[in-house]
Amino acid sequence: MANKWNTTDIEKISTAFTHKNLEKCFQNYEQISGEDIVSSTAIPQVNYFILREIFLRWEEETQKFKSQYFDFQAEEVQKSFLDFKNTLSRYILVNKENFAPLLESAVKKTLELYMRPVAFFIADFRNLPDFKLTQEWINKNVVFFKKYDWILRELQNHIEEDFIYANHALERVKILLQTHTENLEEEIDAIAQEAGFTPPPAEPENDNLSFFERLVANPPKPTASFQEPEISPFERIVQKSKVQETQKVEQIIEVETTTIAAPPVVETPGHVVIETPAETHRIVERVTVSKTSIFDNVPTLNDKMSTNEGNSLSDLQQRSKIDSLKGSLSLNQRFAFLNGLFGGNLQDFEAALNLVEESSNYEVAKAALEAKFANTYNWKSDSDESIEFFQLVKRRLS
């Protein structure tokens, strides 16, 4: 599925959709019930994600009734407590003020599920108790998924005992989504149009088009009047930094080509045939990369956390070389980089990791990452995700 909206777009759409539907929901009532929520918007998945949030809060709040001074394991107490919870669940009543954040969160999660299902499940599974996906958790949550519910059912079949760890479940999710995804373009467009947003033009199908060819295919909309372009965060850093003599790093790519042999020459008498050998040429392409970068002279994450330079064990570990960038990332780091630097696009995230592994040195990797991804995803050079990511790249290629 094409990723038509970025993270900022999703937030804007969610907010606009909420404002528009909020007035409809409370046009005749000051409070709405659970039955009203089921049909509160035209998108069933949004409605069920609202109910899911209420369900999660209901479970959390009813647990507060338990006390160390009473035996909640007693059979009679358990039965009465369950009856109380079930009765309470039948009397959902939400006013406009409390419903607004529930609706906005549900719209955002729906768009994330539709457009970036892998990133959605990564975020969802981060909150699992003890990092375990259980049969009980799936049974309670699958009813709230109108789309991609088959993912949870497949995971349920994959659980051999009572649970599987979240990281194993996520690997299974990736495999499942490689073989099957749902086409939800119409519902995505319906949500955007309801919010008053027009889908952006589709990218040209030919991925080999140059930037200028893409610009011709999708020309920008003319502005009403000329405005001085806002300086980017990267240009600010360049202007603030001292003028330095740019050191160049050349990456040499050699391509061997073979020309077709010339026609044979026939000599007489004797009719000796002389075949002209094929000529082999080596074309050397030099890609010049500036050693200075938008991420140079930016304090590292370690600089932010330390007030002075030390040689403690943790300092040495943070500076030590790593054998594999992909293998060294924790689940939290993968989630942070995937969403903070790549807009939830798993394919580009994996491509960036592979690019690092194939680079000959840090400067080449850094320049290639900036050229390919920085503008596309509007990387902020001083963000924690950018600093930590390039810190890890440097450790990998140092």
mmCIF file of C-alpha atoms in Angstrom:
data_model
loop_
_atom_site.group_PDB
_atom_site.id
_atom_site.type_symbol
_atom_site.label_atom_id
_atom_site.label_comp_id
_atom_site.label_asym_id
_atom_site.label_seq_id
_atom_site.Cartn_x
_atom_site.Cartn_y
_atom_site.Cartn_z
ATOM 1 C CA MET A 1 0.000 0.000 0.000
ATOM 2 C CA ALA A 2 1.310 3.442 -0.899
ATOM 3 C CA ASN A 3 2.184 5.659 2.029
ATOM 4 C CA LYS A 4 0.292 8.803 1.017
ATOM 5 C CA TRP A 5 0.285 10.552 4.373
ATOM 6 C CA ASN A 6 3.154 11.285 6.729
ATOM 7 C CA THR A 7 2.955 11.467 10.534
ATOM 8 C CA THR A 8 2.112 15.172 10.560
ATOM 9 C CA ASP A 9 -0.676 14.618 8.038
ATOM 10 C CA ILE A 10 -2.137 11.830 10.171
ATOM 11 C CA GLU A 11 -2.234 14.080 13.232
ATOM 12 C CA LYS A 12 -3.898 16.903 11.304
ATOM 13 C CA ILE A 13 -6.456 14.565 9.744
ATOM 14 C CA SER A 14 -7.244 13.021 13.146
ATOM 15 C CA THR A 15 -7.809 16.425 14.719
ATOM 16 C CA ALA A 16 -9.991 17.709 11.869
ATOM 17 C CA PHE A 17 -11.999 14.472 11.709
ATOM 18 C CA THR A 18 -12.611 14.685 15.469
ATOM 19 C CA HIS A 19 -13.870 18.283 15.389
ATOM 20 C CA LYS A 20 -16.270 17.523 12.560
ATOM 21 C CA ASN A 21 -17.718 14.313 14.022
ATOM 22 C CA LEU A 22 -17.808 15.557 17.598
ATOM 23 C CA GLU A 23 -20.581 17.993 16.739
ATOM 24 C CA LYS A 24 -22.574 15.243 15.034
ATOM 25 C CA CYS A 25 -22.272 12.843 17.972
ATOM 26 C CA PHE A 26 -23.467 15.391 20.525
ATOM 27 C CA GLN A 27 -25.931 17.269 18.377
ATOM 28 C CA ASN A 28 -28.923 15.979 20.368
ATOM 29 C CA TYR A 29 -27.332 14.590 23.541
ATOM 30 C CA GLU A 30 -24.978 15.773 26.253
ATOM 31 C CA GLN A 31 -23.737 12.197 26.825
ATOM 32 C CA ILE A 32 -23.566 9.114 24.616
ATOM 33 C CA SER A 33 -23.746 5.427 25.532
ATOM 34 C CA GLY A 34 -21.803 2.389 24.388
ATOM 35 C CA GLU A 35 -24.484 1.613 21.786
ATOM 36 C CA ASP A 36 -24.159 5.145 20.419
ATOM 37 C CA ILE A 37 -20.374 4.801 20.145
ATOM 38 C CA VAL A 38 -20.679 1.682 17.957
ATOM 39 C CA SER A 39 -22.176 3.883 15.224
ATOM 40 C CA SER A 40 -20.673 7.238 16.224
ATOM 41 C CA THR A 41 -18.745 7.649 12.912
ATOM 42 C CA ALA A 42 -18.960 6.160 9.425
ATOM 43 C CA ILE A 43 -15.715 4.208 9.981
ATOM 44 C CA PRO A 44 -16.393 1.032 12.045
ATOM 45 C CA GLN A 45 -12.723 0.578 12.977
ATOM 46 C CA VAL A 46 -12.618 4.053 14.531
ATOM 47 C CA ASN A 47 -15.706 3.273 16.609
ATOM 48 C CA TYR A 48 -14.311 -0.009 17.865
ATOM 49 C CA PHE A 49 -10.960 1.529 18.764
ATOM 50 C CA ILE A 50 -12.875 4.045 20.909
ATOM 51 C CA LEU A 51 -14.554 1.137 22.682
ATOM 52 C CA ARG A 52 -11.203 -0.601 23.045
ATOM 53 C CA GLU A 53 -9.734 2.414 24.835
ATOM 54 C CA ILE A 54 -12.735 2.513 27.162
ATOM 55 C CA PHE A 55 -12.344 -1.223 27.765
ATOM 56 C CA LEU A 56 -8.667 -0.846 28.669
ATOM 57 C CA ARG A 57 -9.423 1.992 31.073
ATOM 58 C CA TRP A 58 -12.329 0.028 32.534
ATOM 59 C CA GLU A 59 -10.036 -2.918 33.261
ATOM 60 C CA GLU A 60 -7.408 -0.633 34.758
ATOM 61 C CA GLU A 61 -9.859 1.192 36.989
ATOM 62 C CA THR A 62 -11.683 -1.902 38.249
ATOM 63 C CA GLN A 63 -8.338 -3.366 39.322
ATOM 64 C CA LYS A 64 -8.003 -0.467 41.750
ATOM 65 C CA PHE A 65 -10.815 -1.975 43.808
ATOM 66 C CA LYS A 66 -8.544 -4.831 44.810
ATOM 67 C CA SER A 67 -6.876 -4.425 48.167
ATOM 68 C CA GLN A 68 -4.239 -6.285 50.126
ATOM 69 C CA TYR A 69 -6.616 -6.325 53.095
ATOM 70 C CA PHE A 70 -9.230 -8.515 51.386
ATOM 71 C CA ASP A 71 -9.246 -11.974 49.829
ATOM 72 C CA PHE A 72 -10.100 -11.350 46.196
ATOM 73 C CA GLN A 73 -9.275 -14.977 45.377
ATOM 74 C CA ALA A 74 -12.270 -16.251 47.289
ATOM 75 C CA GLU A 75 -14.776 -17.844 44.920
ATOM 76 C CA GLU A 76 -17.733 -15.768 46.111
ATOM 77 C CA VAL A 77 -15.740 -12.528 45.878
ATOM 78 C CA GLN A 78 -14.515 -13.361 42.381
ATOM 79 C CA LYS A 79 -18.049 -14.099 41.193
ATOM 80 C CA SER A 80 -19.445 -10.891 42.695
ATOM 81 C CA PHE A 81 -16.536 -8.855 41.333
ATOM 82 C CA LEU A 82 -17.062 -10.278 37.828
ATOM 83 C CA ASP A 83 -20.786 -9.522 38.015
ATOM 84 C CA PHE A 84 -19.981 -5.975 39.074
ATOM 85 C CA LYS A 85 -17.572 -5.474 36.157
ATOM 86 C CA ASN A 86 -20.066 -6.862 33.635
ATOM 87 C CA THR A 87 -22.855 -4.680 34.999
ATOM 88 C CA LEU A 88 -20.626 -1.607 34.911
ATOM 89 C CA SER A 89 -19.667 -2.282 31.295
ATOM 90 C CA ARG A 90 -23.330 -2.088 30.262
ATOM 91 C CA TYR A 91 -23.620 1.481 31.516
ATOM 92 C CA ILE A 92 -21.043 3.344 29.424
ATOM 93 C CA LEU A 93 -21.819 7.062 29.432
ATOM 94 C CA VAL A 94 -19.363 9.638 28.049
ATOM 95 C CA ASN A 95 -19.718 13.409 27.727
ATOM 96 C CA LYS A 96 -18.346 15.528 24.891
ATOM 97 C CA GLU A 97 -15.244 16.718 26.737
ATOM 98 C CA ASN A 98 -14.094 13.193 27.615
ATOM 99 C CA PHE A 99 -15.095 11.720 24.253
ATOM 100 C CA ALA A 100 -12.962 14.105 22.147
ATOM 101 C CA PRO A 101 -9.507 12.656 23.061
ATOM 102 C CA LEU A 102 -10.866 9.107 22.707
ATOM 103 C CA LEU A 103 -12.106 9.836 19.187
ATOM 104 C CA GLU A 104 -8.934 11.608 18.071
ATOM 105 C CA SER A 105 -6.733 8.785 19.375
ATOM 106 C CA ALA A 106 -8.941 6.187 17.663
ATOM 107 C CA VAL A 107 -8.732 7.970 14.293
ATOM 108 C CA LYS A 108 -4.957 8.213 14.537
ATOM 109 C CA LYS A 109 -4.578 4.541 15.459
ATOM 110 C CA THR A 110 -6.933 3.514 12.661
ATOM 111 C CA LEU A 111 -4.864 5.367 10.060
ATOM 112 C CA GLU A 112 -1.661 3.890 11.470
ATOM 113 C CA LEU A 113 -3.145 0.378 11.330
ATOM 114 C CA TYR A 114 -4.360 0.883 7.763
ATOM 115 C CA MET A 115 -1.188 2.487 6.407
ATOM 116 C CA ARG A 116 1.620 1.050 8.581
ATOM 117 C CA PRO A 117 0.383 -2.180 10.162
ATOM 118 C CA VAL A 118 3.852 -3.357 11.238
ATOM 119 C CA ALA A 119 4.560 -0.079 13.066
ATOM 120 C CA PHE A 120 1.089 -0.243 14.641
ATOM 121 C CA PHE A 121 1.651 -3.707 16.107
ATOM 122 C CA ILE A 122 5.147 -2.757 17.300
ATOM 123 C CA ALA A 123 3.632 0.117 19.275
ATOM 124 C CA ASP A 124 0.737 -2.001 20.510
ATOM 125 C CA PHE A 125 2.878 -4.894 21.713
ATOM 126 C CA ARG A 126 5.241 -2.595 23.612
ATOM 127 C CA ASN A 127 2.588 -2.300 26.318
ATOM 128 C CA LEU A 128 2.135 -6.036 26.848
ATOM 129 C CA PRO A 129 2.517 -7.133 30.485
ATOM 130 C CA ASP A 130 5.924 -8.779 30.962
ATOM 131 C CA PHE A 131 6.418 -8.421 27.193
ATOM 132 C CA LYS A 132 4.262 -11.561 26.668
ATOM 133 C CA LEU A 133 1.470 -12.062 24.157
ATOM 134 C CA THR A 134 -1.061 -14.426 25.747
ATOM 135 C CA GLN A 135 -4.164 -16.257 24.574
ATOM 136 C CA GLU A 136 -6.159 -14.252 27.103
ATOM 137 C CA TRP A 137 -4.908 -10.915 25.732
ATOM 138 C CA ILE A 138 -5.812 -11.906 22.168
ATOM 139 C CA ASN A 139 -9.285 -13.089 23.199
ATOM 140 C CA LYS A 140 -9.975 -9.774 24.890
ATOM 141 C CA ASN A 141 -8.605 -7.559 22.106
ATOM 142 C CA VAL A 142 -9.416 -9.286 18.821
ATOM 143 C CA VAL A 143 -13.071 -8.233 19.027
ATOM 144 C CA PHE A 144 -12.019 -4.595 18.629
ATOM 145 C CA PHE A 145 -10.231 -5.185 15.304
ATOM 146 C CA LYS A 146 -12.512 -4.883 12.285
ATOM 147 C CA LYS A 147 -9.442 -4.921 10.025
ATOM 148 C CA TYR A 148 -6.341 -7.075 10.405
ATOM 149 C CA ASP A 149 -8.130 -9.199 12.993
ATOM 150 C CA TRP A 150 -6.772 -12.182 11.063
ATOM 151 C CA ILE A 151 -3.274 -11.199 12.253
ATOM 152 C CA LEU A 152 -4.272 -11.782 15.892
ATOM 153 C CA ARG A 153 -6.041 -15.031 15.038
ATOM 154 C CA GLU A 154 -2.949 -16.282 13.204
ATOM 155 C CA LEU A 155 -0.816 -15.365 16.214
ATOM 156 C CA GLN A 156 -3.278 -17.186 18.456
ATOM 157 C CA ASN A 157 -2.772 -20.348 16.406
ATOM 158 C CA HIS A 158 0.981 -19.828 16.660
ATOM 159 C CA ILE A 159 0.985 -19.841 20.470
ATOM 160 C CA GLU A 160 1.959 -23.359 21.479
ATOM 161 C CA GLU A 161 1.699 -22.840 25.223
ATOM 162 C CA ASP A 162 0.167 -19.967 27.164
ATOM 163 C CA PHE A 163 2.165 -17.176 25.516
ATOM 164 C CA ILE A 164 4.877 -16.093 23.117
ATOM 165 C CA TYR A 165 7.254 -13.197 23.663
ATOM 166 C CA ALA A 166 6.420 -9.952 21.901
ATOM 167 C CA ASN A 167 9.561 -9.921 19.750
ATOM 168 C CA HIS A 168 8.736 -13.387 18.393
ATOM 169 C CA ALA A 169 5.157 -12.287 17.750
ATOM 170 C CA LEU A 170 6.379 -9.226 15.820
ATOM 171 C CA GLU A 171 8.631 -11.355 13.630
ATOM 172 C CA ARG A 172 5.583 -13.479 12.828
ATOM 173 C CA VAL A 173 3.557 -10.336 12.034
ATOM 174 C CA LYS A 174 6.221 -9.204 9.537
ATOM 175 C CA ILE A 175 6.139 -12.588 7.785
ATOM 176 C CA LEU A 176 2.341 -12.555 7.585
ATOM 177 C CA LEU A 177 2.246 -9.033 6.162
ATOM 178 C CA GLN A 178 4.844 -9.899 3.532
ATOM 179 C CA THR A 179 2.410 -12.426 2.048
ATOM 180 C CA HIS A 180 -0.880 -10.601 2.583
ATOM 181 C CA THR A 181 -2.030 -7.031 3.209
ATOM 182 C CA GLU A 182 -5.458 -5.436 3.079
ATOM 183 C CA ASN A 183 -6.291 -2.800 0.464
ATOM 184 C CA LEU A 184 -7.753 -0.020 2.582
ATOM 185 C CA GLU A 185 -7.163 2.919 0.254
ATOM 186 C CA GLU A 186 -10.872 3.739 -0.001
ATOM 187 C CA GLU A 187 -11.337 3.889 3.772
ATOM 188 C CA ILE A 188 -8.174 5.989 4.175
ATOM 189 C CA ASP A 189 -9.466 8.434 1.558
ATOM 190 C CA ALA A 190 -12.905 8.463 3.218
ATOM 191 C CA ILE A 191 -11.382 9.474 6.560
ATOM 192 C CA ALA A 192 -9.241 12.155 4.897
ATOM 193 C CA GLN A 193 -12.150 13.554 2.881
ATOM 194 C CA GLU A 194 -14.372 13.606 5.963
ATOM 195 C CA ALA A 195 -11.641 15.703 7.598
ATOM 196 C CA GLY A 196 -11.444 17.985 4.557
ATOM 197 C CA PHE A 197 -8.093 16.720 3.246
ATOM 198 C CA THR A 198 -7.405 15.914 -0.400
ATOM 199 C CA PRO A 199 -5.170 12.887 -1.064
ATOM 200 C CA PRO A 200 -1.726 13.932 -2.373
ATOM 201 C CA PRO A 201 -0.941 13.051 -6.013
ATOM 202 C CA ALA A 202 0.354 9.543 -6.602
ATOM 203 C CA GLU A 203 4.072 9.114 -7.153
ATOM 204 C CA PRO A 204 5.135 8.090 -10.679
ATOM 205 C CA GLU A 205 5.281 4.327 -11.052
ATOM 206 C CA ASN A 206 8.852 4.427 -12.417
ATOM 207 C CA ASP A 207 11.116 4.442 -9.364
ATOM 208 C CA ASN A 208 14.106 5.325 -11.565
ATOM 209 C CA LEU A 209 12.788 8.791 -12.406
ATOM 210 C CA SER A 210 15.044 11.652 -11.412
ATOM 211 C CA PHE A 211 14.000 14.383 -9.014
ATOM 212 C CA PHE A 212 13.301 16.730 -11.943
ATOM 213 C CA GLU A 213 11.220 14.126 -13.783
ATOM 214 C CA ARG A 214 9.169 13.623 -10.618
ATOM 215 C CA LEU A 215 8.763 17.388 -10.339
ATOM 216 C CA VAL A 216 7.382 17.553 -13.886
ATOM 217 C CA ALA A 217 5.017 14.633 -13.156
ATOM 218 C CA ASN A 218 3.764 16.277 -9.950
ATOM 219 C CA PRO A 219 4.253 20.050 -10.240
ATOM 220 C CA PRO A 220 3.805 22.016 -7.014
ATOM 221 C CA LYS A 221 0.698 24.136 -6.580
ATOM 222 C CA PRO A 222 1.332 27.847 -7.329
ATOM 223 C CA THR A 223 1.328 30.123 -4.305
ATOM 224 C CA ALA A 224 -0.820 33.238 -4.148
ATOM 225 C CA SER A 225 2.166 35.505 -3.563
ATOM 226 C CA PHE A 226 5.892 35.139 -3.214
ATOM 227 C CA GLN A 227 7.110 34.385 0.266
ATOM 228 C CA GLU A 228 10.672 34.234 1.460
ATOM 229 C CA PRO A 229 11.372 30.508 1.945
ATOM 230 C CA GLU A 230 11.795 29.471 5.540
ATOM 231 C CA ILE A 231 15.322 28.440 6.323
ATOM 232 C CA SER A 232 15.638 24.771 7.168
ATOM 233 C CA PRO A 233 17.156 23.487 10.437
ATOM 234 C CA PHE A 234 20.041 22.079 8.427
ATOM 235 C CA GLU A 235 20.816 25.485 6.831
ATOM 236 C CA ARG A 236 20.742 27.131 10.264
ATOM 237 C CA ILE A 237 23.436 24.760 11.458
ATOM 238 C CA VAL A 238 25.551 25.493 8.380
ATOM 239 C CA GLN A 239 25.190 29.256 8.876
ATOM 240 C CA LYS A 240 25.997 29.105 12.586
ATOM 241 C CA SER A 241 29.042 26.908 12.144
ATOM 242 C CA LYS A 242 32.422 28.354 11.156
ATOM 243 C CA VAL A 243 33.446 28.205 7.539
ATOM 244 C CA GLN A 244 35.553 25.120 7.167
ATOM 245 C CA GLU A 245 37.511 23.832 4.247
ATOM 246 C CA THR A 246 35.432 20.987 3.027
ATOM 247 C CA GLN A 247 37.305 17.732 2.876
ATOM 248 C CA LYS A 248 36.269 15.430 0.114
ATOM 249 C CA VAL A 249 35.912 11.699 0.165
ATOM 250 C CA GLU A 250 35.749 9.937 -3.148
ATOM 251 C CA GLN A 251 33.939 6.642 -3.565
ATOM 252 C CA ILE A 252 35.185 5.038 -6.771
ATOM 253 C CA ILE A 253 32.868 2.748 -8.683
ATOM 254 C CA GLU A 254 34.466 0.806 -11.523
ATOM 255 C CA VAL A 255 32.284 -0.638 -14.262
ATOM 256 C CA GLU A 256 33.858 -2.973 -16.788
ATOM 257 C CA THR A 257 32.336 -2.893 -20.304
ATOM 258 C CA THR A 258 33.198 -4.929 -23.385
ATOM 259 C CA THR A 259 32.883 -3.461 -26.895
ATOM 260 C CA ILE A 260 31.867 -5.530 -29.884
ATOM 261 C CA ALA A 261 34.822 -6.726 -31.914
ATOM 262 C CA ALA A 262 35.491 -4.984 -35.206
ATOM 263 C CA PRO A 263 34.753 -6.919 -38.453
ATOM 264 C CA PRO A 264 37.481 -9.426 -39.380
ATOM 265 C CA VAL A 265 40.202 -8.268 -41.750
ATOM 266 C CA VAL A 266 40.908 -10.593 -44.716
ATOM 267 C CA GLU A 267 44.339 -10.475 -46.274
ATOM 268 C CA THR A 268 45.155 -11.838 -49.721
ATOM 269 C CA PRO A 269 46.765 -13.925 -50.904
ATOM 270 C CA GLY A 270 46.547 -16.625 -48.323
ATOM 271 C CA HIS A 271 43.221 -15.477 -47.032
ATOM 272 C CA VAL A 272 44.523 -15.064 -43.508
ATOM 273 C CA VAL A 273 41.695 -13.948 -41.254
ATOM 274 C CA ILE A 274 42.771 -11.628 -38.454
ATOM 275 C CA GLU A 275 40.165 -11.202 -35.733
ATOM 276 C CA THR A 276 40.318 -7.941 -33.852
ATOM 277 C CA PRO A 277 40.147 -8.730 -30.142
ATOM 278 C CA ALA A 278 37.320 -7.183 -28.164
ATOM 279 C CA GLU A 279 38.421 -4.053 -26.386
ATOM 280 C CA THR A 280 37.816 -3.841 -22.674
ATOM 281 C CA HIS A 281 37.399 -0.444 -21.051
ATOM 282 C CA ARG A 282 37.101 0.415 -17.393
ATOM 283 C CA ILE A 283 34.779 3.322 -16.658
ATOM 284 C CA VAL A 284 35.597 4.936 -13.378
ATOM 285 C CA GLU A 285 32.825 6.925 -11.744
ATOM 286 C CA ARG A 286 33.819 9.081 -8.830
ATOM 287 C CA VAL A 287 31.159 10.140 -6.382
ATOM 288 C CA THR A 288 32.479 13.074 -4.376
ATOM 289 C CA VAL A 289 31.031 13.265 -0.869
ATOM 290 C CA SER A 290 31.546 16.154 1.494
ATOM 291 C CA LYS A 291 33.073 14.999 4.727
ATOM 292 C CA THR A 292 31.323 17.802 6.564
ATOM 293 C CA SER A 293 27.654 17.093 7.194
ATOM 294 C CA ILE A 294 24.453 18.486 8.641
ATOM 295 C CA PHE A 295 25.090 16.228 11.617
ATOM 296 C CA ASP A 296 28.636 17.458 12.256
ATOM 297 C CA ASN A 297 29.167 19.750 15.251
ATOM 298 C CA VAL A 298 25.904 18.519 16.780
ATOM 299 C CA PRO A 299 26.291 17.228 20.349
ATOM 300 C CA THR A 300 25.845 13.490 20.638
ATOM 301 C CA LEU A 301 23.332 11.852 22.929
ATOM 302 C CA ASN A 302 26.236 10.993 25.211
ATOM 303 C CA ASP A 303 27.251 14.682 25.285
ATOM 304 C CA LYS A 304 23.742 15.639 26.382
ATOM 305 C CA MET A 305 23.760 13.103 29.187
ATOM 306 C CA SER A 306 27.257 13.833 30.460
ATOM 307 C CA THR A 307 28.537 17.126 31.866
ATOM 308 C CA ASN A 308 32.165 16.108 31.537
ATOM 309 C CA GLU A 309 34.151 13.562 29.612
ATOM 310 C CA GLY A 310 34.682 10.364 31.513
ATOM 311 C CA ASN A 311 36.212 6.980 31.040
ATOM 312 C CA SER A 312 33.697 4.921 32.980
ATOM 313 C CA LEU A 313 32.614 1.480 31.827
ATOM 314 C CA SER A 314 29.362 2.903 30.421
ATOM 315 C CA ASP A 315 31.346 5.558 28.497
ATOM 316 C CA LEU A 316 33.552 2.910 26.955
ATOM 317 C CA GLN A 317 30.551 0.763 26.032
ATOM 318 C CA GLN A 318 28.862 3.698 24.302
ATOM 319 C CA ARG A 319 31.986 4.317 22.224
ATOM 320 C CA SER A 320 32.866 0.702 21.495
ATOM 321 C CA LYS A 321 32.563 -0.741 17.993
ATOM 322 C CA ILE A 322 29.518 -2.866 17.148
ATOM 323 C CA ASP A 323 29.586 -5.729 14.658
ATOM 324 C CA SER A 324 26.109 -5.225 13.229
ATOM 325 C CA LEU A 325 23.850 -2.170 13.330
ATOM 326 C CA LYS A 326 20.710 -4.200 12.782
ATOM 327 C CA GLY A 327 21.674 -6.794 15.365
ATOM 328 C CA SER A 328 22.563 -4.218 18.019
ATOM 329 C CA LEU A 329 19.210 -2.373 18.028
ATOM 330 C CA SER A 330 16.844 -2.981 20.912
ATOM 331 C CA LEU A 331 13.102 -3.153 20.262
ATOM 332 C CA ASN A 332 12.678 0.320 21.744
ATOM 333 C CA GLN A 333 15.391 1.712 19.467
ATOM 334 C CA ARG A 334 13.832 0.052 16.407
ATOM 335 C CA PHE A 335 10.470 1.563 17.306
ATOM 336 C CA ALA A 336 11.960 5.018 17.917
ATOM 337 C CA PHE A 337 13.989 5.060 14.670
ATOM 338 C CA LEU A 338 11.212 3.516 12.569
ATOM 339 C CA ASN A 339 8.639 6.109 13.616
ATOM 340 C CA GLY A 340 10.888 9.088 14.389
ATOM 341 C CA LEU A 341 13.142 8.912 11.305
ATOM 342 C CA PHE A 342 11.281 6.847 8.705
ATOM 343 C CA GLY A 343 7.629 7.711 9.280
ATOM 344 C CA GLY A 344 6.777 4.087 10.030
ATOM 345 C CA ASN A 345 8.037 2.946 6.603
ATOM 346 C CA LEU A 346 9.630 -0.410 7.423
ATOM 347 C CA GLN A 347 10.981 -0.912 3.892
ATOM 348 C CA ASP A 348 12.978 2.333 3.957
ATOM 349 C CA PHE A 349 14.153 1.620 7.505
ATOM 350 C CA GLU A 350 15.514 -1.788 6.478
ATOM 351 C CA ALA A 351 17.066 -0.237 3.355
ATOM 352 C CA ALA A 352 18.875 2.324 5.514
ATOM 353 C CA LEU A 353 20.266 -0.376 7.799
ATOM 354 C CA ASN A 354 21.487 -2.364 4.785
ATOM 355 C CA LEU A 355 23.026 0.786 3.307
ATOM 356 C CA VAL A 356 25.058 1.271 6.473
ATOM 357 C CA GLU A 357 26.230 -2.337 6.478
ATOM 358 C CA GLU A 358 27.390 -2.026 2.851
ATOM 359 C CA SER A 359 29.198 1.325 3.297
ATOM 360 C CA SER A 360 32.979 1.419 3.390
ATOM 361 C CA ASN A 361 33.254 4.116 6.062
ATOM 362 C CA TYR A 362 31.215 6.464 8.252
ATOM 363 C CA GLU A 363 31.465 9.528 5.982
ATOM 364 C CA VAL A 364 30.151 7.654 2.946
ATOM 365 C CA ALA A 365 27.292 6.118 4.954
ATOM 366 C CA LYS A 366 26.339 9.448 6.510
ATOM 367 C CA ALA A 367 26.267 11.277 3.180
ATOM 368 C CA ALA A 368 24.236 8.525 1.534
ATOM 369 C CA LEU A 369 21.699 8.452 4.380
ATOM 370 C CA GLU A 370 21.273 12.217 4.241
ATOM 371 C CA ALA A 371 20.878 12.239 0.451
ATOM 372 C CA LYS A 372 18.337 9.438 0.393
ATOM 373 C CA PHE A 373 16.258 9.895 3.553
ATOM 374 C CA ALA A 374 16.877 13.234 5.342
ATOM 375 C CA ASN A 375 14.736 15.405 3.059
ATOM 376 C CA THR A 376 12.127 12.724 2.466
ATOM 377 C CA TYR A 377 11.365 12.358 6.177
ATOM 378 C CA ASN A 378 12.409 15.864 7.282
ATOM 379 C CA TRP A 379 15.058 14.694 9.732
ATOM 380 C CA LYS A 380 15.915 17.123 12.512
ATOM 381 C CA SER A 381 19.648 17.150 13.108
ATOM 382 C CA ASP A 382 19.236 17.900 16.805
ATOM 383 C CA SER A 383 16.531 15.310 17.531
ATOM 384 C CA ASP A 384 17.363 12.499 19.945
ATOM 385 C CA GLU A 385 16.540 9.884 17.292
ATOM 386 C CA SER A 386 18.910 11.411 14.703
ATOM 387 C CA ILE A 387 21.736 11.844 17.178
ATOM 388 C CA GLU A 388 21.450 8.331 18.574
ATOM 389 C CA PHE A 389 21.072 6.752 15.119
ATOM 390 C CA PHE A 390 24.198 8.425 13.702
ATOM 391 C CA GLN A 391 26.065 7.647 16.894
ATOM 392 C CA LEU A 392 25.338 3.954 16.304
ATOM 393 C CA VAL A 393 26.303 4.252 12.614
ATOM 394 C CA LYS A 394 29.651 5.739 13.658
ATOM 395 C CA ARG A 395 30.240 2.912 16.144
ATOM 396 C CA ARG A 396 29.445 0.365 13.418
ATOM 397 C CA LEU A 397 31.882 1.856 10.880
ATOM 398 C CA SER A 398 34.604 3.191 13.192
#
